[in-house]
């Protein structure tokens, strides 16, 4: 039976709601726009038109995947982050809107070199390089598959000449000094994993948890950072909302100055920022 775009949207929203999803109408529109290969803002214009059989089947498949709690970004294969489109696959974390706070904070001061530890899709380092046209960046990750996604995003955004990617267990294979170190490491504690939303089961486990107390990566990163920062270089770490003071204490213990916790747009602690001293005695 042929249906209009509007009728298909209503049926899909009903299926998504019955599957327990919030934001059913929004997801249905995004997925319909994806199937019709139009911008989501044009859905209302095409709503009265008939949906052909091929598009109807493709849309049904998308809705079935979403009912199984697969994230919309994984079904679309992309996510918009800080004004750019990033390819997202099951090998990388779906970049989160909260992480845009880290970008805004990092851009408050100029930098010519940036290191992104745990680069994933490349969302952080590539967004920073896009805004800072003379800067160069390095992104590292333990996951070779994530690095391949980051490289393809760099290619798509025309930033490959200013960034390089390397496989590394945090600082293990990193050499050189940077003006800025950024990281959004896995920070979910092992005992919090069973309570997470079903969508997170589609993301790489190593992007979510350290399999410990959620603070392991911060211990390693804060301990190694001064050896890779220029004097007065900055470090910005994304954190879970309860981890601010623990991570701030780690940075203070290493001799960092101007340690601050920055909230996200919901008012939850989200970023810890600090500045390396004038001269790094460790160097
Ligand atoms: C929370 S995700 C962040 C991804 C991306 N930076 C973002 O903000 O969307 C954490 C990333 O850290 C990487 N990772 C986990 N353990 C690591 C390790 N020991 N060394 C380097 N990267 C690691 C994961 O593969 C994942 O890409």
PDB file of C-alpha atoms and ligand atoms in Angstrom:
ATOM      1  CA  UNK A   1       0.000   0.000   0.000  1.00  0.00           C
ATOM      2  CA  UNK A   2       1.414   3.347  -1.012  1.00  0.00           C
ATOM      3  CA  UNK A   3       1.545   6.015   1.691  1.00  0.00           C
ATOM      4  CA  UNK A   4       2.531   9.664   1.746  1.00  0.00           C
ATOM      5  CA  UNK A   5       5.662  10.900   3.487  1.00  0.00           C
ATOM      6  CA  UNK A   6       3.413  12.375   6.181  1.00  0.00           C
ATOM      7  CA  UNK A   7       1.577   9.069   6.780  1.00  0.00           C
ATOM      8  CA  UNK A   8       4.875   7.157   6.932  1.00  0.00           C
ATOM      9  CA  UNK A   9       6.188   9.646   9.488  1.00  0.00           C
ATOM     10  CA  UNK A  10       3.121   9.258  11.714  1.00  0.00           C
ATOM     11  CA  UNK A  11       3.335   5.444  11.621  1.00  0.00           C
ATOM     12  CA  UNK A  12       7.069   5.536  12.305  1.00  0.00           C
ATOM     13  CA  UNK A  13       6.724   7.929  15.246  1.00  0.00           C
ATOM     14  CA  UNK A  14       4.110   5.579  16.720  1.00  0.00           C
ATOM     15  CA  UNK A  15       6.457   2.569  16.365  1.00  0.00           C
ATOM     16  CA  UNK A  16       9.340   4.472  17.949  1.00  0.00           C
ATOM     17  CA  UNK A  17       7.191   5.671  20.854  1.00  0.00           C
ATOM     18  CA  UNK A  18       5.924   2.112  21.455  1.00  0.00           C
ATOM     19  CA  UNK A  19       9.581   0.987  21.515  1.00  0.00           C
ATOM     20  CA  UNK A  20      10.112   3.419  24.417  1.00  0.00           C
ATOM     21  CA  UNK A  21      12.077   6.130  22.613  1.00  0.00           C
ATOM     22  CA  UNK A  22      11.950   9.821  23.495  1.00  0.00           C
ATOM     23  CA  UNK A  23      12.042  12.230  20.562  1.00  0.00           C
ATOM     24  CA  UNK A  24      10.246   9.802  18.229  1.00  0.00           C
ATOM     25  CA  UNK A  25       8.958  12.468  15.796  1.00  0.00           C
ATOM     26  CA  UNK A  26      12.391  14.107  15.507  1.00  0.00           C
ATOM     27  CA  UNK A  27      14.134  10.789  14.855  1.00  0.00           C
ATOM     28  CA  UNK A  28      11.522   9.821  12.245  1.00  0.00           C
ATOM     29  CA  UNK A  29      12.040  13.109  10.377  1.00  0.00           C
ATOM     30  CA  UNK A  30      15.839  12.783  10.445  1.00  0.00           C
ATOM     31  CA  UNK A  31      15.664   9.227   9.141  1.00  0.00           C
ATOM     32  CA  UNK A  32      13.128  10.146   6.452  1.00  0.00           C
ATOM     33  CA  UNK A  33      15.351  13.028   5.311  1.00  0.00           C
ATOM     34  CA  UNK A  34      18.248  10.567   5.140  1.00  0.00           C
ATOM     35  CA  UNK A  35      16.244   8.113   2.995  1.00  0.00           C
ATOM     36  CA  UNK A  36      14.986  10.872   0.678  1.00  0.00           C
ATOM     37  CA  UNK A  37      18.469  12.455   0.613  1.00  0.00           C
ATOM     38  CA  UNK A  38      17.127  15.879   1.450  1.00  0.00           C
ATOM     39  CA  UNK A  39      17.828  18.321   4.262  1.00  0.00           C
ATOM     40  CA  UNK A  40      15.610  17.686   7.310  1.00  0.00           C
ATOM     41  CA  UNK A  41      14.325  21.259   7.037  1.00  0.00           C
ATOM     42  CA  UNK A  42      12.598  20.279   3.726  1.00  0.00           C
ATOM     43  CA  UNK A  43      10.514  17.415   5.166  1.00  0.00           C
ATOM     44  CA  UNK A  44       7.397  19.572   5.612  1.00  0.00           C
ATOM     45  CA  UNK A  45       7.552  20.564   1.932  1.00  0.00           C
ATOM     46  CA  UNK A  46       7.530  16.956   0.718  1.00  0.00           C
ATOM     47  CA  UNK A  47       5.126  15.652   3.402  1.00  0.00           C
ATOM     48  CA  UNK A  48       2.067  15.420   1.039  1.00  0.00           C
ATOM     49  CA  UNK A  49       4.017  13.489  -1.629  1.00  0.00           C
ATOM     50  CA  UNK A  50       3.732   9.730  -2.145  1.00  0.00           C
ATOM     51  CA  UNK A  51       6.619   7.649  -0.816  1.00  0.00           C
ATOM     52  CA  UNK A  52       7.818   5.171  -3.458  1.00  0.00           C
ATOM     53  CA  UNK A  53       8.190   1.506  -2.543  1.00  0.00           C
ATOM     54  CA  UNK A  54      11.996   1.592  -2.422  1.00  0.00           C
ATOM     55  CA  UNK A  55      12.029   4.578  -0.079  1.00  0.00           C
ATOM     56  CA  UNK A  56       9.292   3.002   2.047  1.00  0.00           C
ATOM     57  CA  UNK A  57      11.352  -0.177   2.502  1.00  0.00           C
ATOM     58  CA  UNK A  58      14.523   1.770   3.270  1.00  0.00           C
ATOM     59  CA  UNK A  59      12.664   3.938   5.783  1.00  0.00           C
ATOM     60  CA  UNK A  60      11.132   0.856   7.469  1.00  0.00           C
ATOM     61  CA  UNK A  61      14.607  -0.638   7.849  1.00  0.00           C
ATOM     62  CA  UNK A  62      15.881   2.575   9.456  1.00  0.00           C
ATOM     63  CA  UNK A  63      12.945   2.650  11.877  1.00  0.00           C
ATOM     64  CA  UNK A  64      13.455  -1.011  12.800  1.00  0.00           C
ATOM     65  CA  UNK A  65      17.125  -0.293  13.572  1.00  0.00           C
ATOM     66  CA  UNK A  66      16.182   2.734  15.668  1.00  0.00           C
ATOM     67  CA  UNK A  67      13.548   0.675  17.554  1.00  0.00           C
ATOM     68  CA  UNK A  68      16.430  -1.680  18.447  1.00  0.00           C
ATOM     69  CA  UNK A  69      18.042   1.450  19.991  1.00  0.00           C
ATOM     70  CA  UNK A  70      20.772   1.923  17.406  1.00  0.00           C
ATOM     71  CA  UNK A  71      21.770   5.623  17.594  1.00  0.00           C
ATOM     72  CA  UNK A  72      20.471   7.839  14.778  1.00  0.00           C
ATOM     73  CA  UNK A  73      24.051   8.887  13.955  1.00  0.00           C
ATOM     74  CA  UNK A  74      25.034   5.253  13.352  1.00  0.00           C
ATOM     75  CA  UNK A  75      22.067   4.741  11.024  1.00  0.00           C
ATOM     76  CA  UNK A  76      22.871   7.964   9.156  1.00  0.00           C
ATOM     77  CA  UNK A  77      26.615   7.197   9.274  1.00  0.00           C
ATOM     78  CA  UNK A  78      27.348  10.769  10.232  1.00  0.00           C
ATOM     79  CA  UNK A  79      27.011  13.350  12.971  1.00  0.00           C
ATOM     80  CA  UNK A  80      27.155  17.123  12.868  1.00  0.00           C
ATOM     81  CA  UNK A  81      29.649  18.490  15.399  1.00  0.00           C
ATOM     82  CA  UNK A  82      30.779  22.114  15.784  1.00  0.00           C
ATOM     83  CA  UNK A  83      29.361  22.917  12.346  1.00  0.00           C
ATOM     84  CA  UNK A  84      31.006  20.054  10.451  1.00  0.00           C
ATOM     85  CA  UNK A  85      29.760  16.673   9.292  1.00  0.00           C
ATOM     86  CA  UNK A  86      31.737  13.723  10.688  1.00  0.00           C
ATOM     87  CA  UNK A  87      31.557  10.142   9.502  1.00  0.00           C
ATOM     88  CA  UNK A  88      30.575   7.966  12.451  1.00  0.00           C
ATOM     89  CA  UNK A  89      30.913   4.162  12.461  1.00  0.00           C
ATOM     90  CA  UNK A  90      30.589   1.529  15.209  1.00  0.00           C
ATOM     91  CA  UNK A  91      34.382   1.887  15.664  1.00  0.00           C
ATOM     92  CA  UNK A  92      34.168   5.378  17.171  1.00  0.00           C
ATOM     93  CA  UNK A  93      32.287   7.249  19.853  1.00  0.00           C
ATOM     94  CA  UNK A  94      29.397   9.266  18.450  1.00  0.00           C
ATOM     95  CA  UNK A  95      30.671  12.814  19.168  1.00  0.00           C
ATOM     96  CA  UNK A  96      28.508  14.397  21.863  1.00  0.00           C
ATOM     97  CA  UNK A  97      27.174  17.974  21.885  1.00  0.00           C
ATOM     98  CA  UNK A  98      28.670  18.464  25.396  1.00  0.00           C
ATOM     99  CA  UNK A  99      32.142  18.091  23.883  1.00  0.00           C
ATOM    100  CA  UNK A 100      31.552  21.298  21.914  1.00  0.00           C
ATOM    101  CA  UNK A 101      32.121  23.119  25.232  1.00  0.00           C
ATOM    102  CA  UNK A 102      35.714  21.863  25.142  1.00  0.00           C
ATOM    103  CA  UNK A 103      36.139  23.263  21.617  1.00  0.00           C
ATOM    104  CA  UNK A 104      34.782  26.677  22.632  1.00  0.00           C
ATOM    105  CA  UNK A 105      37.042  26.765  25.687  1.00  0.00           C
ATOM    106  CA  UNK A 106      40.148  25.703  23.725  1.00  0.00           C
ATOM    107  CA  UNK A 107      39.527  28.418  21.120  1.00  0.00           C
ATOM    108  CA  UNK A 108      39.603  31.193  23.727  1.00  0.00           C
ATOM    109  CA  UNK A 109      43.380  31.376  23.242  1.00  0.00           C
ATOM    110  CA  UNK A 110      45.432  30.840  20.080  1.00  0.00           C
ATOM    111  CA  UNK A 111      47.645  27.764  19.653  1.00  0.00           C
ATOM    112  CA  UNK A 112      49.862  26.501  16.884  1.00  0.00           C
ATOM    113  CA  UNK A 113      50.051  22.830  17.859  1.00  0.00           C
ATOM    114  CA  UNK A 114      47.486  20.550  19.458  1.00  0.00           C
ATOM    115  CA  UNK A 115      47.529  16.935  20.605  1.00  0.00           C
ATOM    116  CA  UNK A 116      44.208  15.054  20.948  1.00  0.00           C
ATOM    117  CA  UNK A 117      44.583  11.893  23.049  1.00  0.00           C
ATOM    118  CA  UNK A 118      41.891   9.275  22.306  1.00  0.00           C
ATOM    119  CA  UNK A 119      40.956  11.001  19.051  1.00  0.00           C
ATOM    120  CA  UNK A 120      38.076   8.667  18.033  1.00  0.00           C
ATOM    121  CA  UNK A 121      36.294  10.158  14.988  1.00  0.00           C
ATOM    122  CA  UNK A 122      38.642  13.156  15.099  1.00  0.00           C
ATOM    123  CA  UNK A 123      35.803  15.457  16.141  1.00  0.00           C
ATOM    124  CA  UNK A 124      37.887  17.447  18.637  1.00  0.00           C
ATOM    125  CA  UNK A 125      41.204  17.919  16.849  1.00  0.00           C
ATOM    126  CA  UNK A 126      39.610  18.471  13.427  1.00  0.00           C
ATOM    127  CA  UNK A 127      37.110  21.030  14.746  1.00  0.00           C
ATOM    128  CA  UNK A 128      39.975  22.891  16.418  1.00  0.00           C
ATOM    129  CA  UNK A 129      42.131  22.871  13.279  1.00  0.00           C
ATOM    130  CA  UNK A 130      39.197  24.053  11.162  1.00  0.00           C
ATOM    131  CA  UNK A 131      38.908  27.135  13.394  1.00  0.00           C
ATOM    132  CA  UNK A 132      42.670  27.783  13.709  1.00  0.00           C
ATOM    133  CA  UNK A 133      43.933  27.796  10.104  1.00  0.00           C
ATOM    134  CA  UNK A 134      47.653  27.994  10.891  1.00  0.00           C
ATOM    135  CA  UNK A 135      47.706  25.301  13.575  1.00  0.00           C
ATOM    136  CA  UNK A 136      48.899  21.712  13.193  1.00  0.00           C
ATOM    137  CA  UNK A 137      47.501  18.756  15.074  1.00  0.00           C
ATOM    138  CA  UNK A 138      48.179  15.223  16.123  1.00  0.00           C
ATOM    139  CA  UNK A 139      45.536  12.694  17.076  1.00  0.00           C
ATOM    140  CA  UNK A 140      46.278   9.402  18.763  1.00  0.00           C
ATOM    141  CA  UNK A 141      44.192   6.438  19.751  1.00  0.00           C
ATOM    142  CA  UNK A 142      44.770   2.858  20.865  1.00  0.00           C
ATOM    143  CA  UNK A 143      42.200   1.740  18.286  1.00  0.00           C
ATOM    144  CA  UNK A 144      43.545   1.408  14.719  1.00  0.00           C
ATOM    145  CA  UNK A 145      39.956   1.285  13.435  1.00  0.00           C
ATOM    146  CA  UNK A 146      39.141   4.609  15.102  1.00  0.00           C
ATOM    147  CA  UNK A 147      42.268   6.146  13.555  1.00  0.00           C
ATOM    148  CA  UNK A 148      41.076   5.096  10.088  1.00  0.00           C
ATOM    149  CA  UNK A 149      37.760   6.906  10.701  1.00  0.00           C
ATOM    150  CA  UNK A 150      39.605  10.001  11.949  1.00  0.00           C
ATOM    151  CA  UNK A 151      41.826   9.992   8.845  1.00  0.00           C
ATOM    152  CA  UNK A 152      38.818   9.759   6.537  1.00  0.00           C
ATOM    153  CA  UNK A 153      37.171  12.659   8.366  1.00  0.00           C
ATOM    154  CA  UNK A 154      40.373  14.697   7.993  1.00  0.00           C
ATOM    155  CA  UNK A 155      40.342  13.936   4.251  1.00  0.00           C
ATOM    156  CA  UNK A 156      36.656  14.896   3.911  1.00  0.00           C
ATOM    157  CA  UNK A 157      37.204  18.169   5.751  1.00  0.00           C
ATOM    158  CA  UNK A 158      40.327  19.035   3.739  1.00  0.00           C
ATOM    159  CA  UNK A 159      42.513  19.040   6.856  1.00  0.00           C
ATOM    160  CA  UNK A 160      44.852  16.095   6.132  1.00  0.00           C
ATOM    161  CA  UNK A 161      47.865  18.290   5.431  1.00  0.00           C
ATOM    162  CA  UNK A 162      47.713  19.752   8.952  1.00  0.00           C
ATOM    163  CA  UNK A 163      47.044  16.655  11.036  1.00  0.00           C
ATOM    164  CA  UNK A 164      48.645  13.284  11.580  1.00  0.00           C
ATOM    165  CA  UNK A 165      47.311  10.286  13.402  1.00  0.00           C
ATOM    166  CA  UNK A 166      49.240   7.678  15.347  1.00  0.00           C
ATOM    167  CA  UNK A 167      48.435   4.580  17.342  1.00  0.00           C
ATOM    168  CA  UNK A 168      49.436   5.024  20.951  1.00  0.00           C
ATOM    169  CA  UNK A 169      48.477   3.960  24.442  1.00  0.00           C
ATOM    170  CA  UNK A 170      47.996   7.522  25.725  1.00  0.00           C
ATOM    171  CA  UNK A 171      51.503   9.110  25.663  1.00  0.00           C
ATOM    172  CA  UNK A 172      53.434   5.909  24.917  1.00  0.00           C
ATOM    173  CA  UNK A 173      54.338   6.726  21.268  1.00  0.00           C
ATOM    174  CA  UNK A 174      53.978  10.514  21.469  1.00  0.00           C
ATOM    175  CA  UNK A 175      57.031  12.696  20.973  1.00  0.00           C
ATOM    176  CA  UNK A 176      57.414  16.469  20.839  1.00  0.00           C
ATOM    177  CA  UNK A 177      55.922  19.442  22.621  1.00  0.00           C
ATOM    178  CA  UNK A 178      52.472  20.974  22.089  1.00  0.00           C
ATOM    179  CA  UNK A 179      50.777  24.276  22.932  1.00  0.00           C
ATOM    180  CA  UNK A 180      47.569  22.462  23.749  1.00  0.00           C
ATOM    181  CA  UNK A 181      46.636  18.952  24.875  1.00  0.00           C
ATOM    182  CA  UNK A 182      42.990  17.920  24.729  1.00  0.00           C
ATOM    183  CA  UNK A 183      41.311  14.663  25.606  1.00  0.00           C
ATOM    184  CA  UNK A 184      37.897  13.156  26.136  1.00  0.00           C
ATOM    185  CA  UNK A 185      38.997   9.803  27.571  1.00  0.00           C
ATOM    186  CA  UNK A 186      36.749   6.887  28.555  1.00  0.00           C
ATOM    187  CA  UNK A 187      35.449   7.930  31.973  1.00  0.00           C
ATOM    188  CA  UNK A 188      32.536   5.666  32.851  1.00  0.00           C
ATOM    189  CA  UNK A 189      33.282   3.463  35.859  1.00  0.00           C
ATOM    190  CA  UNK A 190      32.882  -0.289  35.396  1.00  0.00           C
ATOM    191  CA  UNK A 191      30.095  -0.456  37.977  1.00  0.00           C
ATOM    192  CA  UNK A 192      28.109   2.249  36.091  1.00  0.00           C
ATOM    193  CA  UNK A 193      28.117   0.304  32.814  1.00  0.00           C
ATOM    194  CA  UNK A 194      25.008  -1.846  33.503  1.00  0.00           C
ATOM    195  CA  UNK A 195      22.888   1.307  34.044  1.00  0.00           C
ATOM    196  CA  UNK A 196      23.694   2.967  30.721  1.00  0.00           C
ATOM    197  CA  UNK A 197      21.095   3.569  28.010  1.00  0.00           C
ATOM    198  CA  UNK A 198      20.801   0.774  25.396  1.00  0.00           C
ATOM    199  CA  UNK A 199      22.154   3.128  22.689  1.00  0.00           C
ATOM    200  CA  UNK A 200      25.606   2.961  24.277  1.00  0.00           C
ATOM    201  CA  UNK A 201      25.881  -0.762  23.540  1.00  0.00           C
ATOM    202  CA  UNK A 202      26.417   0.250  19.875  1.00  0.00           C
ATOM    203  CA  UNK A 203      29.568   2.198  20.745  1.00  0.00           C
ATOM    204  CA  UNK A 204      33.055   0.747  21.306  1.00  0.00           C
ATOM    205  CA  UNK A 205      33.397  -0.348  24.912  1.00  0.00           C
ATOM    206  CA  UNK A 206      36.951   1.036  25.077  1.00  0.00           C
ATOM    207  CA  UNK A 207      35.560   4.495  24.223  1.00  0.00           C
ATOM    208  CA  UNK A 208      33.244   4.393  27.228  1.00  0.00           C
ATOM    209  CA  UNK A 209      34.925   2.745  30.204  1.00  0.00           C
ATOM    210  CA  UNK A 210      38.371   2.221  31.673  1.00  0.00           C
ATOM    211  CA  UNK A 211      37.056  -1.038  33.218  1.00  0.00           C
ATOM    212  CA  UNK A 212      37.970   0.483  36.607  1.00  0.00           C
ATOM    213  CA  UNK A 213      36.845   3.538  38.591  1.00  0.00           C
ATOM    214  CA  UNK A 214      36.500   5.907  35.609  1.00  0.00           C
ATOM    215  CA  UNK A 215      39.618   7.892  36.557  1.00  0.00           C
ATOM    216  CA  UNK A 216      42.407   5.667  35.221  1.00  0.00           C
ATOM    217  CA  UNK A 217      42.968   7.594  31.974  1.00  0.00           C
ATOM    218  CA  UNK A 218      43.125  10.897  33.877  1.00  0.00           C
ATOM    219  CA  UNK A 219      45.848   9.518  36.170  1.00  0.00           C
ATOM    220  CA  UNK A 220      47.982   8.573  33.155  1.00  0.00           C
ATOM    221  CA  UNK A 221      47.267  11.725  31.137  1.00  0.00           C
ATOM    222  CA  UNK A 222      47.834  14.183  33.993  1.00  0.00           C
ATOM    223  CA  UNK A 223      51.063  12.387  34.975  1.00  0.00           C
ATOM    224  CA  UNK A 224      52.457  12.560  31.411  1.00  0.00           C
ATOM    225  CA  UNK A 225      51.149  15.912  30.213  1.00  0.00           C
ATOM    226  CA  UNK A 226      53.868  18.301  31.454  1.00  0.00           C
ATOM    227  CA  UNK A 227      56.519  16.369  29.522  1.00  0.00           C
ATOM    228  CA  UNK A 228      54.580  17.101  26.291  1.00  0.00           C
ATOM    229  CA  UNK A 229      53.482  20.695  26.874  1.00  0.00           C
ATOM    230  CA  UNK A 230      55.382  23.876  26.110  1.00  0.00           C
ATOM    231  CA  UNK A 231      55.800  26.200  29.114  1.00  0.00           C
ATOM    232  CA  UNK A 232      52.410  27.871  29.690  1.00  0.00           C
ATOM    233  CA  UNK A 233      50.795  25.330  27.383  1.00  0.00           C
ATOM    234  CA  UNK A 234      47.232  24.347  28.180  1.00  0.00           C
ATOM    235  CA  UNK A 235      45.470  21.074  28.927  1.00  0.00           C
ATOM    236  CA  UNK A 236      41.695  20.601  28.595  1.00  0.00           C
ATOM    237  CA  UNK A 237      40.106  17.353  29.727  1.00  0.00           C
ATOM    238  CA  UNK A 238      36.469  16.399  29.321  1.00  0.00           C
ATOM    239  CA  UNK A 239      35.103  14.740  32.457  1.00  0.00           C
ATOM    240  CA  UNK A 240      31.998  13.040  33.761  1.00  0.00           C
ATOM    241  CA  UNK A 241      29.890  15.421  35.899  1.00  0.00           C
ATOM    242  CA  UNK A 242      31.113  14.008  39.249  1.00  0.00           C
ATOM    243  CA  UNK A 243      34.818  13.839  38.397  1.00  0.00           C
ATOM    244  CA  UNK A 244      35.769  17.555  38.453  1.00  0.00           C
ATOM    245  CA  UNK A 245      37.476  17.800  41.806  1.00  0.00           C
ATOM    246  CA  UNK A 246      39.317  14.471  41.461  1.00  0.00           C
ATOM    247  CA  UNK A 247      40.783  15.475  38.081  1.00  0.00           C
ATOM    248  CA  UNK A 248      41.526  19.046  39.259  1.00  0.00           C
ATOM    249  CA  UNK A 249      43.455  17.591  42.226  1.00  0.00           C
ATOM    250  CA  UNK A 250      45.496  15.388  39.890  1.00  0.00           C
ATOM    251  CA  UNK A 251      46.503  18.433  37.819  1.00  0.00           C
ATOM    252  CA  UNK A 252      47.369  20.498  40.912  1.00  0.00           C
ATOM    253  CA  UNK A 253      49.494  17.632  42.253  1.00  0.00           C
ATOM    254  CA  UNK A 254      51.514  17.691  38.994  1.00  0.00           C
ATOM    255  CA  UNK A 255      52.207  21.437  39.379  1.00  0.00           C
ATOM    256  CA  UNK A 256      49.665  22.773  36.871  1.00  0.00           C
ATOM    257  CA  UNK A 257      48.426  26.359  37.400  1.00  0.00           C
ATOM    258  CA  UNK A 258      45.077  28.067  36.834  1.00  0.00           C
ATOM    259  CA  UNK A 259      43.116  24.845  37.295  1.00  0.00           C
ATOM    260  CA  UNK A 260      39.424  25.479  36.524  1.00  0.00           C
ATOM    261  CA  UNK A 261      36.296  23.435  36.066  1.00  0.00           C
ATOM    262  CA  UNK A 262      33.957  24.573  33.270  1.00  0.00           C
ATOM    263  CA  UNK A 263      30.295  23.508  33.167  1.00  0.00           C
ATOM    264  CA  UNK A 264      28.370  22.427  30.071  1.00  0.00           C
ATOM    265  CA  UNK A 265      25.188  24.120  28.856  1.00  0.00           C
ATOM    266  CA  UNK A 266      23.147  22.010  31.313  1.00  0.00           C
ATOM    267  CA  UNK A 267      25.240  23.379  34.202  1.00  0.00           C
ATOM    268  CA  UNK A 268      27.046  20.085  34.872  1.00  0.00           C
ATOM    269  CA  UNK A 269      30.825  20.027  35.370  1.00  0.00           C
ATOM    270  CA  UNK A 270      32.248  19.056  31.968  1.00  0.00           C
ATOM    271  CA  UNK A 271      35.794  20.312  31.327  1.00  0.00           C
ATOM    272  CA  UNK A 272      38.846  20.691  33.555  1.00  0.00           C
ATOM    273  CA  UNK A 273      41.353  23.243  32.205  1.00  0.00           C
ATOM    274  CA  UNK A 274      44.859  23.995  33.438  1.00  0.00           C
ATOM    275  CA  UNK A 275      48.039  25.761  32.376  1.00  0.00           C
ATOM    276  CA  UNK A 276      51.584  24.420  32.546  1.00  0.00           C
ATOM    277  CA  UNK A 277      53.989  26.486  34.651  1.00  0.00           C
ATOM    278  CA  UNK A 278      56.388  29.089  33.086  1.00  0.00           C
ATOM    279  CA  UNK A 279      59.151  26.556  32.956  1.00  0.00           C
ATOM    280  CA  UNK A 280      58.520  22.857  33.187  1.00  0.00           C
ATOM    281  CA  UNK A 281      61.089  21.547  35.671  1.00  0.00           C
ATOM    282  CA  UNK A 282      60.484  18.078  34.260  1.00  0.00           C
ATOM    283  CA  UNK A 283      61.957  19.141  30.854  1.00  0.00           C
TER     284      UNK A 283
HETATM  285  C1  LIG B   1      35.242   8.957  24.876  1.00  0.00           C
HETATM  286  S1  LIG B   1      36.057   8.467  23.375  1.00  0.00           S
HETATM  287  C2  LIG B   1      36.438  10.064  22.707  1.00  0.00           C
HETATM  288  C3  LIG B   1      36.478  10.103  21.210  1.00  0.00           C
HETATM  289  C4  LIG B   1      36.581  11.528  20.630  1.00  0.00           C
HETATM  290  N1  LIG B   1      37.752  12.208  21.120  1.00  0.00           N
HETATM  291  C5  LIG B   1      35.343  12.324  20.990  1.00  0.00           C
HETATM  292  O1  LIG B   1      35.399  13.157  21.905  1.00  0.00           O
HETATM  293  O2  LIG B   1      34.306  12.122  20.348  1.00  0.00           O
HETATM  294  C6  LIG B   1      37.600   7.901  24.050  1.00  0.00           C
HETATM  295  C7  LIG B   1      38.629   7.455  23.012  1.00  0.00           C
HETATM  296  O3  LIG B   1      39.789   7.001  23.731  1.00  0.00           O
HETATM  297  C8  LIG B   1      40.325   5.877  23.079  1.00  0.00           C
HETATM  298  N2  LIG B   1      41.134   5.112  24.040  1.00  0.00           N
HETATM  299  C9  LIG B   1      40.726   4.228  24.975  1.00  0.00           C
HETATM  300  N3  LIG B   1      41.779   3.746  25.647  1.00  0.00           N
HETATM  301  C10 LIG B   1      42.882   4.350  25.141  1.00  0.00           C
HETATM  302  C11 LIG B   1      44.273   4.282  25.421  1.00  0.00           C
HETATM  303  N4  LIG B   1      44.738   3.471  26.384  1.00  0.00           N
HETATM  304  N5  LIG B   1      45.114   5.041  24.713  1.00  0.00           N
HETATM  305  C12 LIG B   1      44.651   5.868  23.728  1.00  0.00           C
HETATM  306  N6  LIG B   1      43.334   5.979  23.409  1.00  0.00           N
HETATM  307  C13 LIG B   1      42.472   5.225  24.104  1.00  0.00           C
HETATM  308  C14 LIG B   1      39.098   5.128  22.576  1.00  0.00           C
HETATM  309  O4  LIG B   1      39.437   4.249  21.527  1.00  0.00           O
HETATM  310  C15 LIG B   1      38.207   6.294  22.131  1.00  0.00           C
HETATM  311  O5  LIG B   1      38.408   6.613  20.782  1.00  0.00           O
END
